[in-house]
Amino acid sequence: MKVIVAGTVAIDDIKTPNDERKGLMGGSASYAAMASSFFASTEIVGIIGKDFPNAHIETLQSRGICTEGIEKSDGDSFYWSGEYHENMDNRTTHEVAVNVLEEYKPKLPEKYRDTEIVLLANMRPRNQLDVLDQCSGKKYVIADTMDIWISTERNELLELMTKVDLFVINESEAKLLTETKNLIVAGKKMMELGPNNVIIKTGEHGAMLFGKGDDEFFRTGAYPLESVEDPTGAGDCFVGGIAGFIASIGQNNPSFNDLKASIARGTVMASFNCESFSVEALVELDENKISNRLEQFFNYTSF
């Protein structure tokens, strides 16, 4: 099975307490597609401007990612500039320029439309719905989101939730969407909105998985890192690893145990991502390193 990843492709300028880098490849689709590509054949959908470095496209292609779905526009690329503070959890956004995303409507190449696993990485819910409208056949649909869409496109987001199999959201967004402070309550409330399963990302504390059965709940920690170079895109790599693993086992109707296994892969991919700026750690990654870290993660979290 293959994975289609639709989302943003961006240029990032990032500053951390230890370093500062400019002109990095960013965007939800870029990170998620890179992570997915270690497990399954992956296609990407997004838009870039005339200023987007060709070297970044070549980075995606070096992982075997099909880039035919990246539309090239005459405008400037989506741009984000941010600074992480000492604890690496809190960050300040200095500038966001939507640019080519302002009027963007995703267009799926014909060859993408029957891809079995659809990952709607973080972008406007109306664009996520546009992607789904162009898909054909039986799909397993995963969707990620963020706080701004809960506030500005809530109706579209709620419509999307009725059409996805797995909904992924972080803890602050889950509380915002469900208007509750308890994550267990939030997870159950989101399940009532349509998805078959919900994952709440809890950052350095891991993730929670909710299912429809009375005993279908799973909680795991994150992979322990001694240092974090740049956490940008970790959540996108997490969901990309999940999508890629589901495709790798040939399941467009994964069981709860399959999803638990996918979370382990997503967790490991996110951990590698945090060890460098942009996707640099993923460029240097190989399957042996993934297997070794996965084995360590299982050892760390088993009883």
PDB file of C-alpha atoms in Angstrom:
ATOM      1  CA  MET A   1       0.000   0.000   0.000  1.00  0.00           C
ATOM      2  CA  LYS A   2       0.997   3.602  -0.615  1.00  0.00           C
ATOM      3  CA  VAL A   3       0.545   6.796   1.392  1.00  0.00           C
ATOM      4  CA  ILE A   4      -0.530  10.172   0.082  1.00  0.00           C
ATOM      5  CA  VAL A   5       0.490  13.084   2.314  1.00  0.00           C
ATOM      6  CA  ALA A   6      -1.287  16.389   1.741  1.00  0.00           C
ATOM      7  CA  GLY A   7      -0.295  19.496   3.681  1.00  0.00           C
ATOM      8  CA  THR A   8       2.038  22.469   3.659  1.00  0.00           C
ATOM      9  CA  VAL A   9       5.503  22.730   2.133  1.00  0.00           C
ATOM     10  CA  ALA A  10       7.352  25.697   3.568  1.00  0.00           C
ATOM     11  CA  ILE A  11      10.543  27.645   4.098  1.00  0.00           C
ATOM     12  CA  ASP A  12      11.499  28.057   7.769  1.00  0.00           C
ATOM     13  CA  ASP A  13      13.891  30.291   9.661  1.00  0.00           C
ATOM     14  CA  ILE A  14      14.492  28.831  13.128  1.00  0.00           C
ATOM     15  CA  LYS A  15      16.406  30.048  16.156  1.00  0.00           C
ATOM     16  CA  THR A  16      17.125  27.939  19.235  1.00  0.00           C
ATOM     17  CA  PRO A  17      19.143  28.718  22.370  1.00  0.00           C
ATOM     18  CA  ASN A  18      22.163  27.075  20.710  1.00  0.00           C
ATOM     19  CA  ASP A  19      21.924  27.907  17.011  1.00  0.00           C
ATOM     20  CA  GLU A  20      20.108  29.753  14.248  1.00  0.00           C
ATOM     21  CA  ARG A  21      19.335  28.467  10.745  1.00  0.00           C
ATOM     22  CA  LYS A  22      17.652  30.083   7.747  1.00  0.00           C
ATOM     23  CA  GLY A  23      16.048  28.776   4.570  1.00  0.00           C
ATOM     24  CA  LEU A  24      15.221  25.340   5.957  1.00  0.00           C
ATOM     25  CA  MET A  25      12.632  23.028   4.442  1.00  0.00           C
ATOM     26  CA  GLY A  26       9.543  23.031   6.629  1.00  0.00           C
ATOM     27  CA  GLY A  27       5.832  22.392   6.414  1.00  0.00           C
ATOM     28  CA  SER A  28       3.605  19.614   7.689  1.00  0.00           C
ATOM     29  CA  ALA A  29       3.656  17.613   4.454  1.00  0.00           C
ATOM     30  CA  SER A  30       7.445  17.742   4.140  1.00  0.00           C
ATOM     31  CA  TYR A  31       8.078  16.295   7.590  1.00  0.00           C
ATOM     32  CA  ALA A  32       5.251  13.748   7.439  1.00  0.00           C
ATOM     33  CA  ALA A  33       6.198  12.484   3.987  1.00  0.00           C
ATOM     34  CA  MET A  34       9.842  12.058   4.981  1.00  0.00           C
ATOM     35  CA  ALA A  35       8.846   9.971   8.011  1.00  0.00           C
ATOM     36  CA  SER A  36       6.312   7.912   6.073  1.00  0.00           C
ATOM     37  CA  SER A  37       8.820   7.117   3.330  1.00  0.00           C
ATOM     38  CA  PHE A  38      10.836   4.855   5.632  1.00  0.00           C
ATOM     39  CA  PHE A  39       7.904   2.446   5.789  1.00  0.00           C
ATOM     40  CA  ALA A  40       5.949   2.787   2.542  1.00  0.00           C
ATOM     41  CA  SER A  41       5.879   4.313  -0.921  1.00  0.00           C
ATOM     42  CA  THR A  42       4.826   7.923  -0.358  1.00  0.00           C
ATOM     43  CA  GLU A  43       3.317  10.690  -2.489  1.00  0.00           C
ATOM     44  CA  ILE A  44       3.163  14.355  -1.466  1.00  0.00           C
ATOM     45  CA  VAL A  45       0.663  17.111  -2.264  1.00  0.00           C
ATOM     46  CA  GLY A  46       1.292  20.797  -1.610  1.00  0.00           C
ATOM     47  CA  ILE A  47       2.269  24.109  -3.177  1.00  0.00           C
ATOM     48  CA  ILE A  48       5.543  26.032  -3.368  1.00  0.00           C
ATOM     49  CA  GLY A  49       6.567  29.413  -4.718  1.00  0.00           C
ATOM     50  CA  LYS A  50       9.270  30.517  -7.109  1.00  0.00           C
ATOM     51  CA  ASP A  51      11.660  31.019  -4.192  1.00  0.00           C
ATOM     52  CA  PHE A  52      11.555  27.407  -2.999  1.00  0.00           C
ATOM     53  CA  PRO A  53      15.021  25.825  -3.260  1.00  0.00           C
ATOM     54  CA  ASN A  54      15.225  22.935  -5.687  1.00  0.00           C
ATOM     55  CA  ALA A  55      17.591  21.247  -3.244  1.00  0.00           C
ATOM     56  CA  HIS A  56      14.650  20.764  -0.875  1.00  0.00           C
ATOM     57  CA  ILE A  57      12.646  19.008  -3.604  1.00  0.00           C
ATOM     58  CA  GLU A  58      15.672  16.814  -4.268  1.00  0.00           C
ATOM     59  CA  THR A  59      15.768  15.932  -0.564  1.00  0.00           C
ATOM     60  CA  LEU A  60      12.211  14.621  -0.786  1.00  0.00           C
ATOM     61  CA  GLN A  61      12.972  12.755  -4.000  1.00  0.00           C
ATOM     62  CA  SER A  62      16.081  11.201  -2.437  1.00  0.00           C
ATOM     63  CA  ARG A  63      13.723   9.311  -0.127  1.00  0.00           C
ATOM     64  CA  GLY A  64      11.759   8.044  -3.122  1.00  0.00           C
ATOM     65  CA  ILE A  65       8.866  10.424  -2.430  1.00  0.00           C
ATOM     66  CA  CYS A  66       6.788  11.214  -5.513  1.00  0.00           C
ATOM     67  CA  THR A  67       6.668  15.026  -5.839  1.00  0.00           C
ATOM     68  CA  GLU A  68       4.345  15.259  -8.843  1.00  0.00           C
ATOM     69  CA  GLY A  69       1.652  16.593  -6.498  1.00  0.00           C
ATOM     70  CA  ILE A  70       3.689  19.665  -5.511  1.00  0.00           C
ATOM     71  CA  GLU A  71       2.273  22.599  -7.436  1.00  0.00           C
ATOM     72  CA  LYS A  72       4.681  25.386  -8.413  1.00  0.00           C
ATOM     73  CA  SER A  73       3.374  28.955  -8.241  1.00  0.00           C
ATOM     74  CA  ASP A  74       4.806  32.331  -9.301  1.00  0.00           C
ATOM     75  CA  GLY A  75       4.323  33.743  -5.802  1.00  0.00           C
ATOM     76  CA  ASP A  76       6.459  33.290  -2.697  1.00  0.00           C
ATOM     77  CA  SER A  77       6.407  30.091  -0.660  1.00  0.00           C
ATOM     78  CA  PHE A  78       4.698  29.695   2.706  1.00  0.00           C
ATOM     79  CA  TYR A  79       7.169  31.058   5.246  1.00  0.00           C
ATOM     80  CA  TRP A  80       7.540  30.700   9.011  1.00  0.00           C
ATOM     81  CA  SER A  81      10.073  32.242  11.357  1.00  0.00           C
ATOM     82  CA  GLY A  82      10.226  31.193  14.997  1.00  0.00           C
ATOM     83  CA  GLU A  83      12.396  31.065  18.089  1.00  0.00           C
ATOM     84  CA  TYR A  84      12.520  28.356  20.753  1.00  0.00           C
ATOM     85  CA  HIS A  85      13.140  29.281  24.374  1.00  0.00           C
ATOM     86  CA  GLU A  86      15.428  27.587  26.885  1.00  0.00           C
ATOM     87  CA  ASN A  87      13.109  24.677  27.725  1.00  0.00           C
ATOM     88  CA  MET A  88      12.491  23.963  23.988  1.00  0.00           C
ATOM     89  CA  ASP A  89       8.775  23.545  24.727  1.00  0.00           C
ATOM     90  CA  ASN A  90       7.787  27.176  24.363  1.00  0.00           C
ATOM     91  CA  ARG A  91       8.401  29.123  21.189  1.00  0.00           C
ATOM     92  CA  THR A  92       7.715  32.555  19.775  1.00  0.00           C
ATOM     93  CA  THR A  93       6.538  32.982  16.196  1.00  0.00           C
ATOM     94  CA  HIS A  94       8.221  36.043  14.710  1.00  0.00           C
ATOM     95  CA  GLU A  95       6.646  35.950  11.263  1.00  0.00           C
ATOM     96  CA  VAL A  96       4.175  33.918   9.220  1.00  0.00           C
ATOM     97  CA  ALA A  97       3.652  34.662   5.534  1.00  0.00           C
ATOM     98  CA  VAL A  98       0.894  32.570   3.976  1.00  0.00           C
ATOM     99  CA  ASN A  99       1.802  33.691   0.435  1.00  0.00           C
ATOM    100  CA  VAL A 100       0.921  30.968  -2.123  1.00  0.00           C
ATOM    101  CA  LEU A 101      -1.323  29.192   0.395  1.00  0.00           C
ATOM    102  CA  GLU A 102      -3.778  32.107   0.417  1.00  0.00           C
ATOM    103  CA  GLU A 103      -5.767  30.946  -2.631  1.00  0.00           C
ATOM    104  CA  TYR A 104      -4.500  27.384  -2.765  1.00  0.00           C
ATOM    105  CA  LYS A 105      -6.807  24.550  -3.755  1.00  0.00           C
ATOM    106  CA  PRO A 106      -5.122  21.128  -3.743  1.00  0.00           C
ATOM    107  CA  LYS A 107      -5.025  19.239  -7.025  1.00  0.00           C
ATOM    108  CA  LEU A 108      -4.343  15.527  -6.894  1.00  0.00           C
ATOM    109  CA  PRO A 109      -2.545  13.954  -9.851  1.00  0.00           C
ATOM    110  CA  GLU A 110      -4.647  11.192 -11.355  1.00  0.00           C
ATOM    111  CA  LYS A 111      -2.141   8.555 -10.224  1.00  0.00           C
ATOM    112  CA  TYR A 112      -2.614   9.630  -6.580  1.00  0.00           C
ATOM    113  CA  ARG A 113      -6.375   9.271  -6.431  1.00  0.00           C
ATOM    114  CA  ASP A 114      -6.557   5.561  -5.666  1.00  0.00           C
ATOM    115  CA  THR A 115      -3.789   5.584  -3.032  1.00  0.00           C
ATOM    116  CA  GLU A 116      -5.025   3.542  -0.062  1.00  0.00           C
ATOM    117  CA  ILE A 117      -3.745   5.527   2.941  1.00  0.00           C
ATOM    118  CA  VAL A 118      -4.553   9.249   2.998  1.00  0.00           C
ATOM    119  CA  LEU A 119      -2.744  11.464   5.493  1.00  0.00           C
ATOM    120  CA  LEU A 120      -4.228  14.937   5.747  1.00  0.00           C
ATOM    121  CA  ALA A 121      -1.333  16.673   7.473  1.00  0.00           C
ATOM    122  CA  ASN A 122      -1.945  19.988   9.201  1.00  0.00           C
ATOM    123  CA  MET A 123      -3.462  22.587   6.854  1.00  0.00           C
ATOM    124  CA  ARG A 124      -6.795  24.371   6.451  1.00  0.00           C
ATOM    125  CA  PRO A 125      -9.701  21.948   6.991  1.00  0.00           C
ATOM    126  CA  ARG A 126     -11.361  23.171   3.793  1.00  0.00           C
ATOM    127  CA  ASN A 127      -8.228  22.085   1.900  1.00  0.00           C
ATOM    128  CA  GLN A 128      -8.244  18.743   3.695  1.00  0.00           C
ATOM    129  CA  LEU A 129     -11.843  18.273   2.558  1.00  0.00           C
ATOM    130  CA  ASP A 130     -10.839  19.240  -1.001  1.00  0.00           C
ATOM    131  CA  VAL A 131      -8.274  16.440  -1.001  1.00  0.00           C
ATOM    132  CA  LEU A 132     -10.799  13.872   0.211  1.00  0.00           C
ATOM    133  CA  ASP A 133     -13.252  14.924  -2.493  1.00  0.00           C
ATOM    134  CA  GLN A 134     -10.675  13.977  -5.127  1.00  0.00           C
ATOM    135  CA  CYS A 135      -9.914  10.536  -3.704  1.00  0.00           C
ATOM    136  CA  SER A 136     -11.571   7.386  -5.019  1.00  0.00           C
ATOM    137  CA  GLY A 137     -12.059   3.895  -3.649  1.00  0.00           C
ATOM    138  CA  LYS A 138     -11.778   2.624  -0.089  1.00  0.00           C
ATOM    139  CA  LYS A 139      -9.352   4.696   1.971  1.00  0.00           C
ATOM    140  CA  TYR A 140      -7.958   4.816   5.467  1.00  0.00           C
ATOM    141  CA  VAL A 141      -7.971   8.509   6.307  1.00  0.00           C
ATOM    142  CA  ILE A 142      -5.804  10.159   8.971  1.00  0.00           C
ATOM    143  CA  ALA A 143      -6.113  13.862   9.769  1.00  0.00           C
ATOM    144  CA  ASP A 144      -4.030  16.224  11.881  1.00  0.00           C
ATOM    145  CA  THR A 145      -4.947  19.798  12.809  1.00  0.00           C
ATOM    146  CA  MET A 146      -3.945  22.796  14.939  1.00  0.00           C
ATOM    147  CA  ASP A 147      -5.457  25.442  17.189  1.00  0.00           C
ATOM    148  CA  ILE A 148      -5.936  28.171  14.568  1.00  0.00           C
ATOM    149  CA  TRP A 149      -8.337  25.977  12.570  1.00  0.00           C
ATOM    150  CA  ILE A 150     -10.374  25.192  15.677  1.00  0.00           C
ATOM    151  CA  SER A 151     -10.907  28.926  16.068  1.00  0.00           C
ATOM    152  CA  THR A 152     -11.295  30.001  12.421  1.00  0.00           C
ATOM    153  CA  GLU A 153     -12.699  26.964  10.550  1.00  0.00           C
ATOM    154  CA  ARG A 154     -14.466  25.030  13.268  1.00  0.00           C
ATOM    155  CA  ASN A 155     -17.441  23.999  11.115  1.00  0.00           C
ATOM    156  CA  GLU A 156     -15.180  22.676   8.366  1.00  0.00           C
ATOM    157  CA  LEU A 157     -13.090  20.830  10.952  1.00  0.00           C
ATOM    158  CA  LEU A 158     -16.167  19.210  12.476  1.00  0.00           C
ATOM    159  CA  GLU A 159     -17.281  18.129   8.993  1.00  0.00           C
ATOM    160  CA  LEU A 160     -13.847  16.657   8.372  1.00  0.00           C
ATOM    161  CA  MET A 161     -14.002  14.667  11.604  1.00  0.00           C
ATOM    162  CA  THR A 162     -17.056  12.794  10.315  1.00  0.00           C
ATOM    163  CA  LYS A 163     -15.007  11.599   7.335  1.00  0.00           C
ATOM    164  CA  VAL A 164     -11.758  10.444   8.935  1.00  0.00           C
ATOM    165  CA  ASP A 165     -10.777   7.128  10.492  1.00  0.00           C
ATOM    166  CA  LEU A 166      -8.014   8.445  12.753  1.00  0.00           C
ATOM    167  CA  PHE A 167      -7.981  11.999  14.124  1.00  0.00           C
ATOM    168  CA  VAL A 168      -4.738  13.334  15.603  1.00  0.00           C
ATOM    169  CA  ILE A 169      -4.475  16.433  17.788  1.00  0.00           C
ATOM    170  CA  ASN A 170      -2.238  17.754  20.559  1.00  0.00           C
ATOM    171  CA  GLU A 171      -3.309  18.168  24.163  1.00  0.00           C
ATOM    172  CA  SER A 172      -3.931  21.926  24.199  1.00  0.00           C
ATOM    173  CA  GLU A 173      -5.899  21.689  20.954  1.00  0.00           C
ATOM    174  CA  ALA A 174      -7.943  18.767  22.313  1.00  0.00           C
ATOM    175  CA  LYS A 175      -8.912  20.850  25.335  1.00  0.00           C
ATOM    176  CA  LEU A 176      -9.771  23.818  23.106  1.00  0.00           C
ATOM    177  CA  LEU A 177     -11.893  21.752  20.725  1.00  0.00           C
ATOM    178  CA  THR A 178     -13.861  19.938  23.436  1.00  0.00           C
ATOM    179  CA  GLU A 179     -13.910  22.766  25.997  1.00  0.00           C
ATOM    180  CA  THR A 180     -12.662  20.512  28.781  1.00  0.00           C
ATOM    181  CA  LYS A 181      -9.476  20.359  30.839  1.00  0.00           C
ATOM    182  CA  ASN A 182      -9.442  16.571  31.220  1.00  0.00           C
ATOM    183  CA  LEU A 183      -7.749  14.722  28.356  1.00  0.00           C
ATOM    184  CA  ILE A 184      -9.643  11.469  28.945  1.00  0.00           C
ATOM    185  CA  VAL A 185     -12.933  13.333  28.703  1.00  0.00           C
ATOM    186  CA  ALA A 186     -11.612  15.227  25.676  1.00  0.00           C
ATOM    187  CA  GLY A 187     -10.686  12.012  23.899  1.00  0.00           C
ATOM    188  CA  LYS A 188     -14.111  10.490  24.469  1.00  0.00           C
ATOM    189  CA  LYS A 189     -15.848  13.672  23.317  1.00  0.00           C
ATOM    190  CA  MET A 190     -13.844  13.707  20.092  1.00  0.00           C
ATOM    191  CA  MET A 191     -14.742  10.067  19.461  1.00  0.00           C
ATOM    192  CA  GLU A 192     -18.385  11.151  19.502  1.00  0.00           C
ATOM    193  CA  LEU A 193     -17.674  13.584  16.657  1.00  0.00           C
ATOM    194  CA  GLY A 194     -17.075  10.833  14.104  1.00  0.00           C
ATOM    195  CA  PRO A 195     -13.574   9.304  14.013  1.00  0.00           C
ATOM    196  CA  ASN A 196     -13.055   5.597  14.644  1.00  0.00           C
ATOM    197  CA  ASN A 197      -9.977   6.424  16.707  1.00  0.00           C
ATOM    198  CA  VAL A 198      -8.392   9.513  18.245  1.00  0.00           C
ATOM    199  CA  ILE A 199      -4.773  10.157  19.189  1.00  0.00           C
ATOM    200  CA  ILE A 200      -3.889  12.988  21.559  1.00  0.00           C
ATOM    201  CA  LYS A 201      -0.230  13.989  21.293  1.00  0.00           C
ATOM    202  CA  THR A 202       1.246  14.988  24.648  1.00  0.00           C
ATOM    203  CA  GLY A 203       4.698  16.096  23.505  1.00  0.00           C
ATOM    204  CA  GLU A 204       7.573  14.861  25.658  1.00  0.00           C
ATOM    205  CA  HIS A 205       5.028  12.790  27.624  1.00  0.00           C
ATOM    206  CA  GLY A 206       4.036  10.673  24.617  1.00  0.00           C
ATOM    207  CA  ALA A 207       0.529  10.025  23.318  1.00  0.00           C
ATOM    208  CA  MET A 208      -2.923   8.645  24.129  1.00  0.00           C
ATOM    209  CA  LEU A 209      -4.963   6.439  21.799  1.00  0.00           C
ATOM    210  CA  PHE A 210      -8.743   6.135  22.100  1.00  0.00           C
ATOM    211  CA  GLY A 211     -10.942   3.455  20.518  1.00  0.00           C
ATOM    212  CA  LYS A 212     -14.637   2.577  20.435  1.00  0.00           C
ATOM    213  CA  GLY A 213     -14.435  -0.435  22.750  1.00  0.00           C
ATOM    214  CA  ASP A 214     -14.790  -0.058  26.510  1.00  0.00           C
ATOM    215  CA  ASP A 215     -11.210  -1.218  27.072  1.00  0.00           C
ATOM    216  CA  GLU A 216      -9.707   0.423  23.992  1.00  0.00           C
ATOM    217  CA  PHE A 217      -7.387   2.959  25.539  1.00  0.00           C
ATOM    218  CA  PHE A 218      -3.608   3.092  25.233  1.00  0.00           C
ATOM    219  CA  ARG A 219      -1.016   5.405  26.766  1.00  0.00           C
ATOM    220  CA  THR A 220       2.674   5.527  25.964  1.00  0.00           C
ATOM    221  CA  GLY A 221       5.592   7.812  26.673  1.00  0.00           C
ATOM    222  CA  ALA A 222       7.959   9.533  24.289  1.00  0.00           C
ATOM    223  CA  TYR A 223      11.408   8.225  23.462  1.00  0.00           C
ATOM    224  CA  PRO A 224      13.814   9.747  26.025  1.00  0.00           C
ATOM    225  CA  LEU A 225      16.312  12.179  24.508  1.00  0.00           C
ATOM    226  CA  GLU A 226      19.204  13.750  26.376  1.00  0.00           C
ATOM    227  CA  SER A 227      19.122  16.814  24.146  1.00  0.00           C
ATOM    228  CA  VAL A 228      16.776  18.353  21.586  1.00  0.00           C
ATOM    229  CA  GLU A 229      18.254  20.321  18.699  1.00  0.00           C
ATOM    230  CA  ASP A 230      15.003  21.436  17.025  1.00  0.00           C
ATOM    231  CA  PRO A 231      11.524  20.027  17.775  1.00  0.00           C
ATOM    232  CA  THR A 232       9.913  21.629  14.716  1.00  0.00           C
ATOM    233  CA  GLY A 233       7.946  19.024  12.767  1.00  0.00           C
ATOM    234  CA  ALA A 234       8.103  16.330  15.447  1.00  0.00           C
ATOM    235  CA  GLY A 235       4.325  15.987  15.511  1.00  0.00           C
ATOM    236  CA  ASP A 236       4.244  15.752  11.723  1.00  0.00           C
ATOM    237  CA  CYS A 237       6.913  13.040  11.744  1.00  0.00           C
ATOM    238  CA  PHE A 238       4.902  11.237  14.419  1.00  0.00           C
ATOM    239  CA  VAL A 239       1.792  11.066  12.266  1.00  0.00           C
ATOM    240  CA  GLY A 240       3.854  10.347   9.147  1.00  0.00           C
ATOM    241  CA  GLY A 241       5.402   7.332  10.842  1.00  0.00           C
ATOM    242  CA  ILE A 242       1.939   6.134  11.826  1.00  0.00           C
ATOM    243  CA  ALA A 243       0.625   6.411   8.265  1.00  0.00           C
ATOM    244  CA  GLY A 244       3.666   4.725   6.762  1.00  0.00           C
ATOM    245  CA  PHE A 245       3.526   1.799   9.169  1.00  0.00           C
ATOM    246  CA  ILE A 246      -0.196   1.226   8.540  1.00  0.00           C
ATOM    247  CA  ALA A 247       0.526   1.102   4.810  1.00  0.00           C
ATOM    248  CA  SER A 248       3.469  -1.244   5.358  1.00  0.00           C
ATOM    249  CA  ILE A 249       1.296  -3.893   7.003  1.00  0.00           C
ATOM    250  CA  GLY A 250      -1.260  -3.679   4.187  1.00  0.00           C
ATOM    251  CA  GLN A 251      -4.139  -2.549   6.361  1.00  0.00           C
ATOM    252  CA  ASN A 252      -6.744   0.013   5.337  1.00  0.00           C
ATOM    253  CA  ASN A 253      -8.780  -1.170   8.313  1.00  0.00           C
ATOM    254  CA  PRO A 254      -6.134  -1.467  11.063  1.00  0.00           C
ATOM    255  CA  SER A 255      -6.988  -3.024  14.411  1.00  0.00           C
ATOM    256  CA  PHE A 256      -6.479  -1.264  17.736  1.00  0.00           C
ATOM    257  CA  ASN A 257      -3.294  -3.291  18.229  1.00  0.00           C
ATOM    258  CA  ASP A 258      -2.092  -2.219  14.783  1.00  0.00           C
ATOM    259  CA  LEU A 259      -2.578   1.401  15.817  1.00  0.00           C
ATOM    260  CA  LYS A 260      -0.645   0.817  19.038  1.00  0.00           C
ATOM    261  CA  ALA A 261       2.219  -0.577  16.979  1.00  0.00           C
ATOM    262  CA  SER A 262       2.018   2.380  14.606  1.00  0.00           C
ATOM    263  CA  ILE A 263       2.342   4.824  17.508  1.00  0.00           C
ATOM    264  CA  ALA A 264       5.646   3.202  18.462  1.00  0.00           C
ATOM    265  CA  ARG A 265       6.958   3.841  14.953  1.00  0.00           C
ATOM    266  CA  GLY A 266       5.661   7.398  14.955  1.00  0.00           C
ATOM    267  CA  THR A 267       7.274   8.034  18.330  1.00  0.00           C
ATOM    268  CA  VAL A 268      10.646   6.814  17.119  1.00  0.00           C
ATOM    269  CA  MET A 269      10.486   8.907  13.929  1.00  0.00           C
ATOM    270  CA  ALA A 270       9.620  12.005  15.941  1.00  0.00           C
ATOM    271  CA  SER A 271      12.580  11.376  18.233  1.00  0.00           C
ATOM    272  CA  PHE A 272      15.029  11.262  15.338  1.00  0.00           C
ATOM    273  CA  ASN A 273      13.567  14.457  13.927  1.00  0.00           C
ATOM    274  CA  CYS A 274      14.250  16.334  17.174  1.00  0.00           C
ATOM    275  CA  GLU A 275      17.966  15.611  16.914  1.00  0.00           C
ATOM    276  CA  SER A 276      18.612  18.060  14.075  1.00  0.00           C
ATOM    277  CA  PHE A 277      17.247  21.099  12.314  1.00  0.00           C
ATOM    278  CA  SER A 278      14.563  20.537   9.680  1.00  0.00           C
ATOM    279  CA  VAL A 279      14.690  17.007   8.220  1.00  0.00           C
ATOM    280  CA  GLU A 280      18.475  16.693   8.374  1.00  0.00           C
ATOM    281  CA  ALA A 281      18.455  13.755  10.797  1.00  0.00           C
ATOM    282  CA  LEU A 282      15.987  11.915   8.563  1.00  0.00           C
ATOM    283  CA  VAL A 283      18.248  12.389   5.544  1.00  0.00           C
ATOM    284  CA  GLU A 284      21.019  10.542   7.396  1.00  0.00           C
ATOM    285  CA  LEU A 285      18.703   7.875   8.821  1.00  0.00           C
ATOM    286  CA  ASP A 286      18.555   4.222   7.786  1.00  0.00           C
ATOM    287  CA  GLU A 287      16.348   1.252   8.601  1.00  0.00           C
ATOM    288  CA  ASN A 288      18.923  -0.281  10.940  1.00  0.00           C
ATOM    289  CA  LYS A 289      18.949   2.820  13.150  1.00  0.00           C
ATOM    290  CA  ILE A 290      15.155   2.820  13.222  1.00  0.00           C
ATOM    291  CA  SER A 291      15.031  -0.867  14.200  1.00  0.00           C
ATOM    292  CA  ASN A 292      17.583  -0.389  16.963  1.00  0.00           C
ATOM    293  CA  ARG A 293      15.787   2.587  18.455  1.00  0.00           C
ATOM    294  CA  LEU A 294      12.441   0.825  18.178  1.00  0.00           C
ATOM    295  CA  GLU A 295      13.845  -2.128  20.121  1.00  0.00           C
ATOM    296  CA  GLN A 296      15.164   0.263  22.767  1.00  0.00           C
ATOM    297  CA  PHE A 297      11.782   1.965  22.977  1.00  0.00           C
ATOM    298  CA  PHE A 298      10.017  -1.364  23.496  1.00  0.00           C
ATOM    299  CA  ASN A 299      12.486  -2.245  26.252  1.00  0.00           C
ATOM    300  CA  TYR A 300      12.025   1.116  27.937  1.00  0.00           C
ATOM    301  CA  THR A 301       8.222   0.888  27.950  1.00  0.00           C
ATOM    302  CA  SER A 302       7.510  -2.798  28.661  1.00  0.00           C
ATOM    303  CA  PHE A 303       6.628  -4.206  32.080  1.00  0.00           C
TER     304      PHE A 303
END
